[in-house]
Amino acid sequence: MKTKFSGVVYVGDELTIEGTVTEKNDTFKLIIIKVVILNQNGEKVCKAEMQVGLIE
């Protein structure tokens, strides 16, 4: 997982996590997900890219 924090999160903040599958690799059974985390004001506080293995 690659993560970049671009804002401050305080106790009591409400966060929204949005993810989009950007790649799917059937050979290695994994997907790549781009993630954005927004605070209650709609400000981006974090973005990430996750590589997730799939189990059948």
PDB file with SEQRES, HELIX, SHEET and CRYST1 records, atoms N, CA, C and O in Angstrom:
SEQRES   1 A   56  MET LYS THR LYS PHE SER GLY VAL VAL TYR VAL GLY ASP          
SEQRES   2 A   56  GLU LEU THR ILE GLU GLY THR VAL THR GLU LYS ASN ASP          
SEQRES   3 A   56  THR PHE LYS LEU ILE ILE ILE LYS VAL VAL ILE LEU ASN          
SEQRES   4 A   56  GLN ASN GLY GLU LYS VAL CYS LYS ALA GLU MET GLN VAL          
SEQRES   5 A   56  GLY LEU ILE GLU                                              
SHEET    1 AA1 4 LYS A   2  PHE A   5  0                                        
SHEET    2 AA1 4 LYS A  44  GLY A  53 -1                                        
SHEET    3 AA1 4 LEU A  30  LEU A  38 -1                                        
SHEET    4 AA1 4 THR A  16  ASN A  25 -1                                        
CRYST1    1.000    1.000    1.000  90.00  90.00  90.00 P 1           1          
ATOM      1  N   MET A   1       0.848  -1.170   0.000  1.00  0.00           N  
ATOM      2  CA  MET A   1       0.000   0.000   0.000  1.00  0.00           C  
ATOM      3  C   MET A   1       0.891   1.229   0.000  1.00  0.00           C  
ATOM      4  O   MET A   1       1.810   1.343   0.810  1.00  0.00           O  
ATOM      5  N   LYS A   2       0.612   2.144  -0.912  1.00  0.00           N  
ATOM      6  CA  LYS A   2       1.305   3.432  -0.967  1.00  0.00           C  
ATOM      7  C   LYS A   2       0.340   4.477  -0.422  1.00  0.00           C  
ATOM      8  O   LYS A   2      -0.809   4.549  -0.858  1.00  0.00           O  
ATOM      9  N   THR A   3       0.797   5.284   0.524  1.00  0.00           N  
ATOM     10  CA  THR A   3      -0.078   6.274   1.161  1.00  0.00           C  
ATOM     11  C   THR A   3       0.584   7.638   1.182  1.00  0.00           C  
ATOM     12  O   THR A   3       1.787   7.754   1.417  1.00  0.00           O  
ATOM     13  N   LYS A   4      -0.215   8.673   0.932  1.00  0.00           N  
ATOM     14  CA  LYS A   4       0.272  10.049   1.034  1.00  0.00           C  
ATOM     15  C   LYS A   4      -0.756  10.856   1.823  1.00  0.00           C  
ATOM     16  O   LYS A   4      -1.908  10.993   1.410  1.00  0.00           O  
ATOM     17  N   PHE A   5      -0.319  11.385   2.964  1.00  0.00           N  
ATOM     18  CA  PHE A   5      -1.192  12.218   3.781  1.00  0.00           C  
ATOM     19  C   PHE A   5      -1.036  13.665   3.341  1.00  0.00           C  
ATOM     20  O   PHE A   5       0.078  14.181   3.251  1.00  0.00           O  
ATOM     21  N   SER A   6      -2.161  14.314   3.070  1.00  0.00           N  
ATOM     22  CA  SER A   6      -2.110  15.688   2.570  1.00  0.00           C  
ATOM     23  C   SER A   6      -2.855  16.663   3.471  1.00  0.00           C  
ATOM     24  O   SER A   6      -2.989  17.840   3.136  1.00  0.00           O  
ATOM     25  N   GLY A   7      -3.339  16.182   4.611  1.00  0.00           N  
ATOM     26  CA  GLY A   7      -4.057  17.053   5.531  1.00  0.00           C  
ATOM     27  C   GLY A   7      -4.038  16.469   6.927  1.00  0.00           C  
ATOM     28  O   GLY A   7      -3.566  15.353   7.146  1.00  0.00           O  
ATOM     29  N   VAL A   8      -4.552  17.233   7.857  1.00  0.00           N  
ATOM     30  CA  VAL A   8      -4.575  16.826   9.263  1.00  0.00           C  
ATOM     31  C   VAL A   8      -5.961  16.304   9.607  1.00  0.00           C  
ATOM     32  O   VAL A   8      -6.967  16.863   9.171  1.00  0.00           O  
ATOM     33  N   VAL A   9      -6.012  15.230  10.391  1.00  0.00           N  
ATOM     34  CA  VAL A   9      -7.271  14.671  10.879  1.00  0.00           C  
ATOM     35  C   VAL A   9      -7.291  14.835  12.395  1.00  0.00           C  
ATOM     36  O   VAL A   9      -6.331  14.479  13.078  1.00  0.00           O  
ATOM     37  N   TYR A  10      -8.383  15.371  12.911  1.00  0.00           N  
ATOM     38  CA  TYR A  10      -8.525  15.610  14.343  1.00  0.00           C  
ATOM     39  C   TYR A  10      -9.545  14.645  14.936  1.00  0.00           C  
ATOM     40  O   TYR A  10     -10.412  14.130  14.229  1.00  0.00           O  
ATOM     41  N   VAL A  11      -9.432  14.405  16.241  1.00  0.00           N  
ATOM     42  CA  VAL A  11     -10.418  13.606  16.950  1.00  0.00           C  
ATOM     43  C   VAL A  11     -11.781  14.251  16.747  1.00  0.00           C  
ATOM     44  O   VAL A  11     -11.929  15.461  16.924  1.00  0.00           O  
ATOM     45  N   GLY A  12     -12.770  13.459  16.378  1.00  0.00           N  
ATOM     46  CA  GLY A  12     -14.114  13.969  16.140  1.00  0.00           C  
ATOM     47  C   GLY A  12     -14.418  14.255  14.680  1.00  0.00           C  
ATOM     48  O   GLY A  12     -15.579  14.453  14.324  1.00  0.00           O  
ATOM     49  N   ASP A  13     -13.391  14.283  13.820  1.00  0.00           N  
ATOM     50  CA  ASP A  13     -13.624  14.471  12.383  1.00  0.00           C  
ATOM     51  C   ASP A  13     -14.399  13.272  11.832  1.00  0.00           C  
ATOM     52  O   ASP A  13     -14.241  12.145  12.300  1.00  0.00           O  
ATOM     53  N   GLU A  14     -15.236  13.537  10.834  1.00  0.00           N  
ATOM     54  CA  GLU A  14     -15.934  12.470  10.122  1.00  0.00           C  
ATOM     55  C   GLU A  14     -15.253  12.293   8.778  1.00  0.00           C  
ATOM     56  O   GLU A  14     -15.097  13.249   8.018  1.00  0.00           O  
ATOM     57  N   LEU A  15     -14.844  11.050   8.487  1.00  0.00           N  
ATOM     58  CA  LEU A  15     -14.099  10.771   7.266  1.00  0.00           C  
ATOM     59  C   LEU A  15     -14.928   9.925   6.313  1.00  0.00           C  
ATOM     60  O   LEU A  15     -15.688   9.048   6.725  1.00  0.00           O  
ATOM     61  N   THR A  16     -14.759  10.214   5.021  1.00  0.00           N  
ATOM     62  CA  THR A  16     -15.387   9.439   3.962  1.00  0.00           C  
ATOM     63  C   THR A  16     -14.277   8.817   3.138  1.00  0.00           C  
ATOM     64  O   THR A  16     -13.349   9.502   2.708  1.00  0.00           O  
ATOM     65  N   ILE A  17     -14.379   7.515   2.921  1.00  0.00           N  
ATOM     66  CA  ILE A  17     -13.379   6.794   2.139  1.00  0.00           C  
ATOM     67  C   ILE A  17     -14.007   6.386   0.817  1.00  0.00           C  
ATOM     68  O   ILE A  17     -15.050   5.732   0.788  1.00  0.00           O  
ATOM     69  N   GLU A  18     -13.359   6.780  -0.285  1.00  0.00           N  
ATOM     70  CA  GLU A  18     -13.842   6.441  -1.620  1.00  0.00           C  
ATOM     71  C   GLU A  18     -12.772   5.620  -2.325  1.00  0.00           C  
ATOM     72  O   GLU A  18     -11.600   5.996  -2.321  1.00  0.00           O  
ATOM     73  N   GLY A  19     -13.160   4.506  -2.927  1.00  0.00           N  
ATOM     74  CA  GLY A  19     -12.203   3.660  -3.632  1.00  0.00           C  
ATOM     75  C   GLY A  19     -12.684   3.304  -5.024  1.00  0.00           C  
ATOM     76  O   GLY A  19     -13.878   3.123  -5.263  1.00  0.00           O  
ATOM     77  N   THR A  20     -11.723   3.207  -5.945  1.00  0.00           N  
ATOM     78  CA  THR A  20     -12.014   2.845  -7.321  1.00  0.00           C  
ATOM     79  C   THR A  20     -11.032   1.767  -7.761  1.00  0.00           C  
ATOM     80  O   THR A  20      -9.819   1.934  -7.635  1.00  0.00           O  
ATOM     81  N   VAL A  21     -11.559   0.662  -8.278  1.00  0.00           N  
ATOM     82  CA  VAL A  21     -10.689  -0.382  -8.828  1.00  0.00           C  
ATOM     83  C   VAL A  21     -10.166   0.129 -10.165  1.00  0.00           C  
ATOM     84  O   VAL A  21     -10.941   0.431 -11.073  1.00  0.00           O  
ATOM     85  N   THR A  22      -8.829   0.223 -10.275  1.00  0.00           N  
ATOM     86  CA  THR A  22      -8.236   0.759 -11.493  1.00  0.00           C  
ATOM     87  C   THR A  22      -7.584  -0.304 -12.367  1.00  0.00           C  
ATOM     88  O   THR A  22      -7.377  -0.090 -13.562  1.00  0.00           O  
ATOM     89  N   GLU A  23      -7.257  -1.460 -11.766  1.00  0.00           N  
ATOM     90  CA  GLU A  23      -6.641  -2.549 -12.531  1.00  0.00           C  
ATOM     91  C   GLU A  23      -7.089  -3.885 -11.963  1.00  0.00           C  
ATOM     92  O   GLU A  23      -7.385  -4.007 -10.775  1.00  0.00           O  
ATOM     93  N   LYS A  24      -7.132  -4.881 -12.833  1.00  0.00           N  
ATOM     94  CA  LYS A  24      -7.422  -6.253 -12.414  1.00  0.00           C  
ATOM     95  C   LYS A  24      -6.451  -7.159 -13.147  1.00  0.00           C  
ATOM     96  O   LYS A  24      -6.339  -7.100 -14.371  1.00  0.00           O  
ATOM     97  N   ASN A  25      -5.745  -8.001 -12.395  1.00  0.00           N  
ATOM     98  CA  ASN A  25      -4.786  -8.924 -12.987  1.00  0.00           C  
ATOM     99  C   ASN A  25      -5.243 -10.344 -12.680  1.00  0.00           C  
ATOM    100  O   ASN A  25      -5.107 -10.815 -11.551  1.00  0.00           O  
ATOM    101  N   ASP A  26      -5.782 -11.021 -13.683  1.00  0.00           N  
ATOM    102  CA  ASP A  26      -6.296 -12.378 -13.502  1.00  0.00           C  
ATOM    103  C   ASP A  26      -5.174 -13.392 -13.289  1.00  0.00           C  
ATOM    104  O   ASP A  26      -5.360 -14.378 -12.576  1.00  0.00           O  
ATOM    105  N   THR A  27      -4.012 -13.160 -13.899  1.00  0.00           N  
ATOM    106  CA  THR A  27      -2.893 -14.095 -13.770  1.00  0.00           C  
ATOM    107  C   THR A  27      -2.425 -14.194 -12.325  1.00  0.00           C  
ATOM    108  O   THR A  27      -2.229 -15.294 -11.808  1.00  0.00           O  
ATOM    109  N   PHE A  28      -2.246 -13.052 -11.671  1.00  0.00           N  
ATOM    110  CA  PHE A  28      -1.757 -13.025 -10.288  1.00  0.00           C  
ATOM    111  C   PHE A  28      -2.887 -12.877  -9.270  1.00  0.00           C  
ATOM    112  O   PHE A  28      -2.637 -12.803  -8.067  1.00  0.00           O  
ATOM    113  N   LYS A  29      -4.128 -12.836  -9.755  1.00  0.00           N  
ATOM    114  CA  LYS A  29      -5.322 -12.731  -8.912  1.00  0.00           C  
ATOM    115  C   LYS A  29      -5.220 -11.558  -7.932  1.00  0.00           C  
ATOM    116  O   LYS A  29      -5.295 -11.732  -6.716  1.00  0.00           O  
ATOM    117  N   LEU A  30      -5.050 -10.368  -8.494  1.00  0.00           N  
ATOM    118  CA  LEU A  30      -5.027  -9.184  -7.652  1.00  0.00           C  
ATOM    119  C   LEU A  30      -5.673  -8.010  -8.357  1.00  0.00           C  
ATOM    120  O   LEU A  30      -5.815  -7.995  -9.580  1.00  0.00           O  
ATOM    121  N   ILE A  31      -6.058  -7.032  -7.565  1.00  0.00           N  
ATOM    122  CA  ILE A  31      -6.625  -5.787  -8.089  1.00  0.00           C  
ATOM    123  C   ILE A  31      -5.866  -4.614  -7.477  1.00  0.00           C  
ATOM    124  O   ILE A  31      -5.290  -4.725  -6.395  1.00  0.00           O  
ATOM    125  N   ILE A  32      -5.876  -3.497  -8.185  1.00  0.00           N  
ATOM    126  CA  ILE A  32      -5.299  -2.246  -7.695  1.00  0.00           C  
ATOM    127  C   ILE A  32      -6.469  -1.304  -7.416  1.00  0.00           C  
ATOM    128  O   ILE A  32      -7.334  -1.114  -8.271  1.00  0.00           O  
ATOM    129  N   ILE A  33      -6.492  -0.719  -6.226  1.00  0.00           N  
ATOM    130  CA  ILE A  33      -7.557   0.205  -5.829  1.00  0.00           C  
ATOM    131  C   ILE A  33      -6.940   1.552  -5.491  1.00  0.00           C  
ATOM    132  O   ILE A  33      -6.011   1.632  -4.687  1.00  0.00           O  
ATOM    133  N   LYS A  34      -7.460   2.618  -6.109  1.00  0.00           N  
ATOM    134  CA  LYS A  34      -7.064   3.986  -5.743  1.00  0.00           C  
ATOM    135  C   LYS A  34      -8.056   4.489  -4.708  1.00  0.00           C  
ATOM    136  O   LYS A  34      -9.267   4.400  -4.914  1.00  0.00           O  
ATOM    137  N   VAL A  35      -7.556   5.015  -3.600  1.00  0.00           N  
ATOM    138  CA  VAL A  35      -8.379   5.422  -2.469  1.00  0.00           C  
ATOM    139  C   VAL A  35      -8.158   6.898  -2.170  1.00  0.00           C  
ATOM    140  O   VAL A  35      -7.033   7.394  -2.231  1.00  0.00           O  
ATOM    141  N   VAL A  36      -9.247   7.595  -1.846  1.00  0.00           N  
ATOM    142  CA  VAL A  36      -9.197   8.989  -1.397  1.00  0.00           C  
ATOM    143  C   VAL A  36      -9.979   9.075  -0.099  1.00  0.00           C  
ATOM    144  O   VAL A  36     -11.074   8.524   0.011  1.00  0.00           O  
ATOM    145  N   ILE A  37      -9.416   9.771   0.887  1.00  0.00           N  
ATOM    146  CA  ILE A  37     -10.105   9.984   2.164  1.00  0.00           C  
ATOM    147  C   ILE A  37     -10.368  11.473   2.315  1.00  0.00           C  
ATOM    148  O   ILE A  37      -9.450  12.290   2.241  1.00  0.00           O  
ATOM    149  N   LEU A  38     -11.638  11.817   2.528  1.00  0.00           N  
ATOM    150  CA  LEU A  38     -12.068  13.208   2.667  1.00  0.00           C  
ATOM    151  C   LEU A  38     -12.580  13.443   4.079  1.00  0.00           C  
ATOM    152  O   LEU A  38     -13.143  12.544   4.704  1.00  0.00           O  
ATOM    153  N   ASN A  39     -12.377  14.678   4.586  1.00  0.00           N  
ATOM    154  CA  ASN A  39     -12.961  15.014   5.886  1.00  0.00           C  
ATOM    155  C   ASN A  39     -14.376  15.551   5.685  1.00  0.00           C  
ATOM    156  O   ASN A  39     -14.884  15.595   4.565  1.00  0.00           O  
ATOM    157  N   GLN A  40     -14.997  15.954   6.781  1.00  0.00           N  
ATOM    158  CA  GLN A  40     -16.390  16.403   6.733  1.00  0.00           C  
ATOM    159  C   GLN A  40     -16.583  17.674   5.894  1.00  0.00           C  
ATOM    160  O   GLN A  40     -17.712  18.001   5.527  1.00  0.00           O  
ATOM    161  N   ASN A  41     -15.498  18.390   5.588  1.00  0.00           N  
ATOM    162  CA  ASN A  41     -15.584  19.592   4.752  1.00  0.00           C  
ATOM    163  C   ASN A  41     -15.299  19.290   3.283  1.00  0.00           C  
ATOM    164  O   ASN A  41     -15.237  20.204   2.460  1.00  0.00           O  
ATOM    165  N   GLY A  42     -15.127  18.014   2.955  1.00  0.00           N  
ATOM    166  CA  GLY A  42     -14.829  17.639   1.577  1.00  0.00           C  
ATOM    167  C   GLY A  42     -13.376  17.841   1.198  1.00  0.00           C  
ATOM    168  O   GLY A  42     -13.028  17.772   0.019  1.00  0.00           O  
ATOM    169  N   GLU A  43     -12.509  18.094   2.199  1.00  0.00           N  
ATOM    170  CA  GLU A  43     -11.091  18.309   1.929  1.00  0.00           C  
ATOM    171  C   GLU A  43     -10.359  16.964   1.924  1.00  0.00           C  
ATOM    172  O   GLU A  43     -10.579  16.123   2.795  1.00  0.00           O  
ATOM    173  N   LYS A  44      -9.485  16.775   0.927  1.00  0.00           N  
ATOM    174  CA  LYS A  44      -8.726  15.533   0.833  1.00  0.00           C  
ATOM    175  C   LYS A  44      -7.662  15.524   1.932  1.00  0.00           C  
ATOM    176  O   LYS A  44      -6.845  16.441   2.014  1.00  0.00           O  
ATOM    177  N   VAL A  45      -7.674  14.494   2.773  1.00  0.00           N  
ATOM    178  CA  VAL A  45      -6.686  14.382   3.846  1.00  0.00           C  
ATOM    179  C   VAL A  45      -5.705  13.243   3.598  1.00  0.00           C  
ATOM    180  O   VAL A  45      -4.662  13.167   4.248  1.00  0.00           O  
ATOM    181  N   CYS A  46      -6.037  12.351   2.656  1.00  0.00           N  
ATOM    182  CA  CYS A  46      -5.148  11.227   2.362  1.00  0.00           C  
ATOM    183  C   CYS A  46      -5.527  10.634   1.011  1.00  0.00           C  
ATOM    184  O   CYS A  46      -6.694  10.630   0.616  1.00  0.00           O  
ATOM    185  N   LYS A  47      -4.511  10.132   0.313  1.00  0.00           N  
ATOM    186  CA  LYS A  47      -4.778   9.336  -0.879  1.00  0.00           C  
ATOM    187  C   LYS A  47      -3.848   8.127  -0.821  1.00  0.00           C  
ATOM    188  O   LYS A  47      -2.767   8.185  -0.236  1.00  0.00           O  
ATOM    189  N   ALA A  48      -4.284   7.047  -1.429  1.00  0.00           N  
ATOM    190  CA  ALA A  48      -3.520   5.811  -1.362  1.00  0.00           C  
ATOM    191  C   ALA A  48      -3.767   4.962  -2.587  1.00  0.00           C  
ATOM    192  O   ALA A  48      -4.739   5.157  -3.316  1.00  0.00           O  
ATOM    193  N   GLU A  49      -2.868   4.013  -2.800  1.00  0.00           N  
ATOM    194  CA  GLU A  49      -3.038   2.998  -3.826  1.00  0.00           C  
ATOM    195  C   GLU A  49      -2.804   1.656  -3.143  1.00  0.00           C  
ATOM    196  O   GLU A  49      -1.757   1.435  -2.534  1.00  0.00           O  
ATOM    197  N   MET A  50      -3.769   0.776  -3.246  1.00  0.00           N  
ATOM    198  CA  MET A  50      -3.699  -0.522  -2.583  1.00  0.00           C  
ATOM    199  C   MET A  50      -3.636  -1.639  -3.608  1.00  0.00           C  
ATOM    200  O   MET A  50      -4.346  -1.615  -4.613  1.00  0.00           O  
ATOM    201  N   GLN A  51      -2.784  -2.613  -3.349  1.00  0.00           N  
ATOM    202  CA  GLN A  51      -2.720  -3.818  -4.162  1.00  0.00           C  
ATOM    203  C   GLN A  51      -3.297  -4.936  -3.308  1.00  0.00           C  
ATOM    204  O   GLN A  51      -2.759  -5.254  -2.248  1.00  0.00           O  
ATOM    205  N   VAL A  52      -4.395  -5.535  -3.769  1.00  0.00           N  
ATOM    206  CA  VAL A  52      -5.133  -6.507  -2.968  1.00  0.00           C  
ATOM    207  C   VAL A  52      -5.171  -7.852  -3.691  1.00  0.00           C  
ATOM    208  O   VAL A  52      -5.564  -7.932  -4.855  1.00  0.00           O  
ATOM    209  N   GLY A  53      -4.759  -8.903  -2.987  1.00  0.00           N  
ATOM    210  CA  GLY A  53      -4.810 -10.251  -3.535  1.00  0.00           C  
ATOM    211  C   GLY A  53      -6.197 -10.837  -3.359  1.00  0.00           C  
ATOM    212  O   GLY A  53      -6.827 -10.632  -2.321  1.00  0.00           O  
ATOM    213  N   LEU A  54      -6.676 -11.554  -4.343  1.00  0.00           N  
ATOM    214  CA  LEU A  54      -8.005 -12.154  -4.307  1.00  0.00           C  
ATOM    215  C   LEU A  54      -7.897 -13.645  -4.026  1.00  0.00           C  
ATOM    216  O   LEU A  54      -7.016 -14.321  -4.557  1.00  0.00           O  
ATOM    217  N   ILE A  55      -8.788 -14.150  -3.196  1.00  0.00           N  
ATOM    218  CA  ILE A  55      -8.826 -15.565  -2.850  1.00  0.00           C  
ATOM    219  C   ILE A  55     -10.119 -16.161  -3.413  1.00  0.00           C  
ATOM    220  O   ILE A  55     -11.197 -15.588  -3.256  1.00  0.00           O  
ATOM    221  N   GLU A  56     -10.002 -17.282  -4.049  1.00  0.00           N  
ATOM    222  CA  GLU A  56     -11.188 -17.936  -4.611  1.00  0.00           C  
ATOM    223  C   GLU A  56     -11.760 -18.926  -3.645  1.00  0.00           C  
ATOM    224  O   GLU A  56     -12.762 -19.574  -3.945  1.00  0.00           O  
TER     225      GLU A  56                                                      
END                                                                             
